[in-house]
mmCIF file with all atom_site columns, C-alpha atoms in Angstrom:
data_model
loop_
_atom_site.group_PDB
_atom_site.id
_atom_site.type_symbol
_atom_site.label_atom_id
_atom_site.label_alt_id
_atom_site.label_comp_id
_atom_site.label_asym_id
_atom_site.label_entity_id
_atom_site.label_seq_id
_atom_site.pdbx_PDB_ins_code
_atom_site.Cartn_x
_atom_site.Cartn_y
_atom_site.Cartn_z
_atom_site.occupancy
_atom_site.B_iso_or_equiv
_atom_site.pdbx_formal_charge
_atom_site.auth_seq_id
_atom_site.auth_comp_id
_atom_site.auth_asym_id
_atom_site.auth_atom_id
_atom_site.pdbx_PDB_model_num
ATOM 1   C CA . MET O 1 1   ? 10.929  71.499 142.749 1.00 75.00 ? 1   MET O CA 1
ATOM 2   C CA . LYS O 1 2   ? 8.104   73.612 144.102 1.00 89.00 ? 2   LYS O CA 1
ATOM 3   C CA . THR O 1 3   ? 4.543   72.443 143.511 1.00 94.00 ? 3   THR O CA 1
ATOM 4   C CA . LYS O 1 4   ? 2.596   74.809 141.242 1.00 96.00 ? 4   LYS O CA 1
ATOM 5   C CA . VAL O 1 5   ? -1.162  75.370 141.625 1.00 96.00 ? 5   VAL O CA 1
ATOM 6   C CA . ILE O 1 6   ? -3.050  75.583 138.312 1.00 97.00 ? 6   ILE O CA 1
ATOM 7   C CA . PHE O 1 7   ? -6.676  76.710 138.071 1.00 97.00 ? 7   PHE O CA 1
ATOM 8   C CA . ASN O 1 8   ? -8.583  75.197 135.133 1.00 97.00 ? 8   ASN O CA 1
ATOM 9   C CA . ASP O 1 9   ? -11.915 73.761 133.933 1.00 95.00 ? 9   ASP O CA 1
ATOM 10  C CA . THR O 1 10  ? -10.801 70.186 133.204 1.00 95.00 ? 10  THR O CA 1
ATOM 11  C CA . ILE O 1 11  ? -8.792  68.596 136.012 1.00 95.00 ? 11  ILE O CA 1
ATOM 12  C CA . PRO O 1 12  ? -9.949  67.170 138.389 1.00 95.00 ? 12  PRO O CA 1
ATOM 13  C CA . PHE O 1 13  ? -13.235 65.539 137.443 1.00 90.00 ? 13  PHE O CA 1
ATOM 14  C CA . LYS O 1 14  ? -16.434 67.412 138.218 1.00 89.00 ? 14  LYS O CA 1
ATOM 15  C CA . GLY O 1 15  ? -17.396 67.117 141.857 1.00 88.00 ? 15  GLY O CA 1
ATOM 16  C CA . PHE O 1 16  ? -13.815 67.442 143.092 1.00 91.00 ? 16  PHE O CA 1
ATOM 17  C CA . ILE O 1 17  ? -12.069 70.625 144.155 1.00 95.00 ? 17  ILE O CA 1
ATOM 18  C CA . ALA O 1 18  ? -8.419  69.785 143.562 1.00 97.00 ? 18  ALA O CA 1
ATOM 19  C CA . MET O 1 19  ? -6.062  67.019 142.499 1.00 97.00 ? 19  MET O CA 1
ATOM 20  C CA . CYS O 1 20  ? -2.325  66.673 142.839 1.00 97.00 ? 20  CYS O CA 1
ATOM 21  C CA . LEU O 1 21  ? -0.299  65.338 139.925 1.00 96.00 ? 21  LEU O CA 1
ATOM 22  C CA . TRP O 1 22  ? 3.138   66.288 141.178 1.00 96.00 ? 22  TRP O CA 1
ATOM 23  C CA . PRO O 1 23  ? 4.633   68.816 140.477 1.00 96.00 ? 23  PRO O CA 1
ATOM 24  C CA . PHE O 1 24  ? 1.212   70.377 139.847 1.00 97.00 ? 24  PHE O CA 1
ATOM 25  C CA . ILE O 1 25  ? -1.956  70.819 141.875 1.00 98.00 ? 25  ILE O CA 1
ATOM 26  C CA . PHE O 1 26  ? -4.972  71.287 139.629 1.00 98.00 ? 26  PHE O CA 1
ATOM 27  C CA . VAL O 1 27  ? -7.948  73.208 141.005 1.00 98.00 ? 27  VAL O CA 1
ATOM 28  C CA . ARG O 1 28  ? -11.272 73.469 139.200 1.00 96.00 ? 28  ARG O CA 1
ATOM 29  C CA . ASN O 1 29  ? -12.211 77.075 138.483 1.00 96.00 ? 29  ASN O CA 1
ATOM 30  C CA . ASN O 1 30  ? -15.796 76.544 139.643 1.00 94.00 ? 30  ASN O CA 1
ATOM 31  C CA . ALA O 1 31  ? -14.507 75.210 142.996 1.00 93.00 ? 31  ALA O CA 1
ATOM 32  C CA . ALA O 1 32  ? -11.760 77.799 143.510 1.00 93.00 ? 32  ALA O CA 1
ATOM 33  C CA . SER O 1 33  ? -13.670 79.503 146.312 1.00 93.00 ? 33  SER O CA 1
ATOM 34  C CA . HIS O 1 34  ? -13.462 76.233 148.296 1.00 93.00 ? 34  HIS O CA 1
ATOM 35  C CA . TYR O 1 35  ? -9.704  75.878 147.773 1.00 96.00 ? 35  TYR O CA 1
ATOM 36  C CA . ASN O 1 36  ? -8.472  77.273 151.075 1.00 96.00 ? 36  ASN O CA 1
ATOM 37  C CA . THR O 1 37  ? -5.351  76.745 153.192 1.00 96.00 ? 37  THR O CA 1
ATOM 38  C CA . VAL O 1 38  ? -6.654  73.409 154.519 1.00 97.00 ? 38  VAL O CA 1
ATOM 39  C CA . ALA O 1 39  ? -7.326  72.066 151.006 1.00 97.00 ? 39  ALA O CA 1
ATOM 40  C CA . ASN O 1 40  ? -3.967  73.419 149.882 1.00 97.00 ? 40  ASN O CA 1
ATOM 41  C CA . ASN O 1 41  ? -2.232  71.627 152.761 1.00 98.00 ? 41  ASN O CA 1
ATOM 42  C CA . HIS O 1 42  ? -4.123  68.405 151.931 1.00 98.00 ? 42  HIS O CA 1
ATOM 43  C CA . GLU O 1 43  ? -2.896  68.515 148.324 1.00 98.00 ? 43  GLU O CA 1
ATOM 44  C CA . HIS O 1 44  ? 0.661   69.356 149.365 1.00 98.00 ? 44  HIS O CA 1
ATOM 45  C CA . ILE O 1 45  ? 0.652   66.264 151.592 1.00 98.00 ? 45  ILE O CA 1
ATOM 46  C CA . HIS O 1 46  ? -0.243  64.275 148.466 1.00 98.00 ? 46  HIS O CA 1
ATOM 47  C CA . ALA O 1 47  ? 2.599   66.017 146.618 1.00 98.00 ? 47  ALA O CA 1
ATOM 48  C CA . GLU O 1 48  ? 5.062   64.752 149.228 1.00 97.00 ? 48  GLU O CA 1
ATOM 49  C CA . GLN O 1 49  ? 3.617   61.245 149.006 1.00 98.00 ? 49  GLN O CA 1
ATOM 50  C CA . GLN O 1 50  ? 3.920   61.306 145.218 1.00 97.00 ? 50  GLN O CA 1
ATOM 51  C CA . LYS O 1 51  ? 7.546   62.497 145.317 1.00 97.00 ? 51  LYS O CA 1
ATOM 52  C CA . GLU O 1 52  ? 8.458   59.698 147.724 1.00 96.00 ? 52  GLU O CA 1
ATOM 53  C CA . MET O 1 53  ? 6.788   57.022 145.662 1.00 96.00 ? 53  MET O CA 1
ATOM 54  C CA . LEU O 1 54  ? 8.182   58.425 142.412 1.00 96.00 ? 54  LEU O CA 1
ATOM 55  C CA . LEU O 1 55  ? 11.682  57.870 143.752 1.00 94.00 ? 55  LEU O CA 1
ATOM 56  C CA . VAL O 1 56  ? 10.822  54.300 144.780 1.00 94.00 ? 56  VAL O CA 1
ATOM 57  C CA . GLY O 1 57  ? 9.185   53.716 141.383 1.00 94.00 ? 57  GLY O CA 1
ATOM 58  C CA . ILE O 1 58  ? 12.293  54.907 139.549 1.00 95.00 ? 58  ILE O CA 1
ATOM 59  C CA . VAL O 1 59  ? 14.535  52.644 141.649 1.00 95.00 ? 59  VAL O CA 1
ATOM 60  C CA . LEU O 1 60  ? 12.216  49.668 141.054 1.00 94.00 ? 60  LEU O CA 1
ATOM 61  C CA . ALA O 1 61  ? 12.124  50.454 137.336 1.00 95.00 ? 61  ALA O CA 1
ATOM 62  C CA . ALA O 1 62  ? 15.923  50.574 137.177 1.00 95.00 ? 62  ALA O CA 1
ATOM 63  C CA . ILE O 1 63  ? 16.219  47.230 138.971 1.00 94.00 ? 63  ILE O CA 1
ATOM 64  C CA . GLY O 1 64  ? 13.294  45.704 137.077 1.00 95.00 ? 64  GLY O CA 1
ATOM 65  C CA . TYR O 1 65  ? 14.739  46.744 133.717 1.00 93.00 ? 65  TYR O CA 1
ATOM 66  C CA . VAL O 1 66  ? 17.310  43.960 134.075 1.00 93.00 ? 66  VAL O CA 1
ATOM 67  C CA . PHE O 1 67  ? 14.546  41.381 134.382 1.00 92.00 ? 67  PHE O CA 1
ATOM 68  C CA . VAL O 1 68  ? 11.617  42.649 132.307 1.00 93.00 ? 68  VAL O CA 1
ATOM 69  C CA . GLY O 1 69  ? 13.076  45.374 130.088 1.00 94.00 ? 69  GLY O CA 1
ATOM 70  C CA . LEU O 1 70  ? 10.968  48.412 129.302 1.00 93.00 ? 70  LEU O CA 1
ATOM 71  C CA . TRP O 1 71  ? 7.964   46.914 131.111 1.00 90.00 ? 71  TRP O CA 1
ATOM 72  C CA . ALA O 1 72  ? 9.754   48.003 134.278 1.00 92.00 ? 72  ALA O CA 1
ATOM 73  C CA . LEU O 1 73  ? 8.813   51.601 133.441 1.00 93.00 ? 73  LEU O CA 1
ATOM 74  C CA . LEU O 1 74  ? 5.340   50.723 134.741 1.00 91.00 ? 74  LEU O CA 1
ATOM 75  C CA . PHE O 1 75  ? 6.835   51.059 138.236 1.00 91.00 ? 75  PHE O CA 1
ATOM 76  C CA . VAL O 1 76  ? 7.515   54.786 137.766 1.00 92.00 ? 76  VAL O CA 1
ATOM 77  C CA . PRO O 1 77  ? 3.959   56.023 138.511 1.00 93.00 ? 77  PRO O CA 1
ATOM 78  C CA . LEU O 1 78  ? 3.924   53.826 141.635 1.00 94.00 ? 78  LEU O CA 1
ATOM 79  C CA . PHE O 1 79  ? 1.783   56.240 143.658 1.00 96.00 ? 79  PHE O CA 1
ATOM 80  C CA . PHE O 1 80  ? -1.083  55.935 141.202 1.00 96.00 ? 80  PHE O CA 1
ATOM 81  C CA . TRP O 1 81  ? -0.838  52.129 140.979 1.00 96.00 ? 81  TRP O CA 1
ATOM 82  C CA . TRP O 1 82  ? -0.820  51.958 144.767 1.00 96.00 ? 82  TRP O CA 1
ATOM 83  C CA . TYR O 1 83  ? -3.729  54.391 145.059 1.00 97.00 ? 83  TYR O CA 1
ATOM 84  C CA . GLY O 1 84  ? -5.850  52.528 142.520 1.00 97.00 ? 84  GLY O CA 1
ATOM 85  C CA . ILE O 1 85  ? -5.154  49.061 143.888 1.00 97.00 ? 85  ILE O CA 1
ATOM 86  C CA . GLU O 1 86  ? -5.738  50.155 147.459 1.00 98.00 ? 86  GLU O CA 1
ATOM 87  C CA . TYR O 1 87  ? -8.985  51.854 146.406 1.00 98.00 ? 87  TYR O CA 1
ATOM 88  C CA . LEU O 1 88  ? -10.206 48.597 144.828 1.00 98.00 ? 88  LEU O CA 1
ATOM 89  C CA . TYR O 1 89  ? -9.205  46.683 147.947 1.00 97.00 ? 89  TYR O CA 1
ATOM 90  C CA . ARG O 1 90  ? -11.053 49.166 150.195 1.00 97.00 ? 90  ARG O CA 1
ATOM 91  C CA . LEU O 1 91  ? -14.068 49.045 147.872 1.00 98.00 ? 91  LEU O CA 1
ATOM 92  C CA . CYS O 1 92  ? -14.229 45.268 148.341 1.00 98.00 ? 92  CYS O CA 1
ATOM 93  C CA . GLN O 1 93  ? -13.701 45.757 152.074 1.00 96.00 ? 93  GLN O CA 1
ATOM 94  C CA . TYR O 1 94  ? -16.376 48.431 152.620 1.00 97.00 ? 94  TYR O CA 1
ATOM 95  C CA . ARG O 1 95  ? -18.645 48.064 149.559 1.00 98.00 ? 95  ARG O CA 1
ATOM 96  C CA . ASN O 1 96  ? -19.085 51.839 149.585 1.00 98.00 ? 96  ASN O CA 1
ATOM 97  C CA . THR O 1 97  ? -17.248 54.208 147.222 1.00 96.00 ? 97  THR O CA 1
ATOM 98  C CA . LYS O 1 98  ? -16.970 57.145 149.638 1.00 96.00 ? 98  LYS O CA 1
ATOM 99  C CA . LYS O 1 99  ? -15.858 54.970 152.542 1.00 97.00 ? 99  LYS O CA 1
ATOM 100 C CA . ALA O 1 100 ? -13.341 53.210 150.296 1.00 97.00 ? 100 ALA O CA 1
ATOM 101 C CA . TYR O 1 101 ? -11.901 56.552 149.144 1.00 96.00 ? 101 TYR O CA 1
ATOM 102 C CA . ARG O 1 102 ? -11.650 57.954 152.691 1.00 96.00 ? 102 ARG O CA 1
ATOM 103 C CA . ASN O 1 103 ? -9.825  54.817 153.874 1.00 97.00 ? 103 ASN O CA 1
ATOM 104 C CA . ILE O 1 104 ? -7.023  54.793 151.306 1.00 98.00 ? 104 ILE O CA 1
ATOM 105 C CA . SER O 1 105 ? -3.875  55.160 153.418 1.00 98.00 ? 105 SER O CA 1
ATOM 106 C CA . THR O 1 106 ? -2.632  58.243 151.551 1.00 98.00 ? 106 THR O CA 1
ATOM 107 C CA . GLU O 1 107 ? -6.032  59.922 151.936 1.00 98.00 ? 107 GLU O CA 1
ATOM 108 C CA . ARG O 1 108 ? -6.173  58.989 155.622 1.00 98.00 ? 108 ARG O CA 1
ATOM 109 C CA . GLU O 1 109 ? -2.829  60.697 156.199 1.00 98.00 ? 109 GLU O CA 1
ATOM 110 C CA . ALA O 1 110 ? -3.879  63.782 154.230 1.00 98.00 ? 110 ALA O CA 1
ATOM 111 C CA . TYR O 1 111 ? -7.266  64.126 155.956 1.00 98.00 ? 111 TYR O CA 1
ATOM 112 C CA . ALA O 1 112 ? -5.824  63.449 159.425 1.00 98.00 ? 112 ALA O CA 1
ATOM 113 C CA . ASN O 1 113 ? -3.225  66.204 159.048 1.00 98.00 ? 113 ASN O CA 1
ATOM 114 C CA . GLU O 1 114 ? -4.702  68.745 156.630 1.00 98.00 ? 114 GLU O CA 1
ATOM 115 C CA . LYS O 1 115 ? -5.588  71.222 159.394 1.00 98.00 ? 115 LYS O CA 1
ATOM 116 C CA . ASP O 1 116 ? -2.079  71.128 160.872 1.00 98.00 ? 116 ASP O CA 1
ATOM 117 C CA . LEU O 1 117 ? -0.380  73.718 158.702 1.00 97.00 ? 117 LEU O CA 1
ATOM 118 C CA . THR O 1 118 ? 3.021   72.816 160.187 1.00 98.00 ? 118 THR O CA 1
ATOM 119 C CA . TYR O 1 119 ? 2.630   69.090 159.470 1.00 98.00 ? 119 TYR O CA 1
ATOM 120 C CA . LEU O 1 120 ? 4.789   69.052 156.356 1.00 97.00 ? 120 LEU O CA 1
ATOM 121 C CA . THR O 1 121 ? 7.740   70.617 158.153 1.00 97.00 ? 121 THR O CA 1
ATOM 122 C CA . ASN O 1 122 ? 7.809   67.732 160.662 1.00 96.00 ? 122 ASN O CA 1
ATOM 123 C CA . ARG O 1 123 ? 6.437   64.912 158.518 1.00 98.00 ? 123 ARG O CA 1
ATOM 124 C CA . ARG O 1 124 ? 8.502   61.747 158.319 1.00 97.00 ? 124 ARG O CA 1
ATOM 125 C CA . ARG O 1 125 ? 9.088   60.115 154.962 1.00 97.00 ? 125 ARG O CA 1
ATOM 126 C CA . PHE O 1 126 ? 6.502   57.467 154.050 1.00 97.00 ? 126 PHE O CA 1
ATOM 127 C CA . ALA O 1 127 ? 4.295   58.554 156.976 1.00 97.00 ? 127 ALA O CA 1
ATOM 128 C CA . TRP O 1 128 ? 1.257   57.306 155.029 1.00 96.00 ? 128 TRP O CA 1
ATOM 129 C CA . THR O 1 129 ? 2.338   53.701 155.731 1.00 96.00 ? 129 THR O CA 1
ATOM 130 C CA . LYS O 1 130 ? 1.222   53.997 159.351 1.00 96.00 ? 130 LYS O CA 1
ATOM 131 C CA . TYR O 1 131 ? -2.322  54.547 158.023 1.00 96.00 ? 131 TYR O CA 1
ATOM 132 C CA . LEU O 1 132 ? -2.403  51.232 156.154 1.00 93.00 ? 132 LEU O CA 1
ATOM 133 C CA . HIS O 1 133 ? -4.084  49.285 158.952 1.00 80.00 ? 133 HIS O CA 1
ATOM 134 C CA . ILE O 1 134 ? -7.508  50.140 160.264 1.00 62.00 ? 134 ILE O CA 1
#
């Protein structure tokens, strides 16, 4: 499924240009002039990360269903659980919100490769895991 870019006034929060919620990339109308090919590539890297982790989340949910029933569905949005937990970990580590955000492994991969417009054609699955350690 191709990722669709949607311009709007609600998502993401004010102060941000764009946010990927696969299969959509939401861009704030008032920041549209800043949404260029580099930002687009950054968000498409997140789209790939989310697709990978969605598949893992579905597999974990299917296996977990045997043990915990419908609670296992909490595994499905795995990317967002991972992102949030890693953000909290980095916040404790750095005690700075911006530094914590920039050091989330998925953000590190996206920022490190956003200017390489061919990155997604050569990207290995779960490439963000090599950015876990600092």
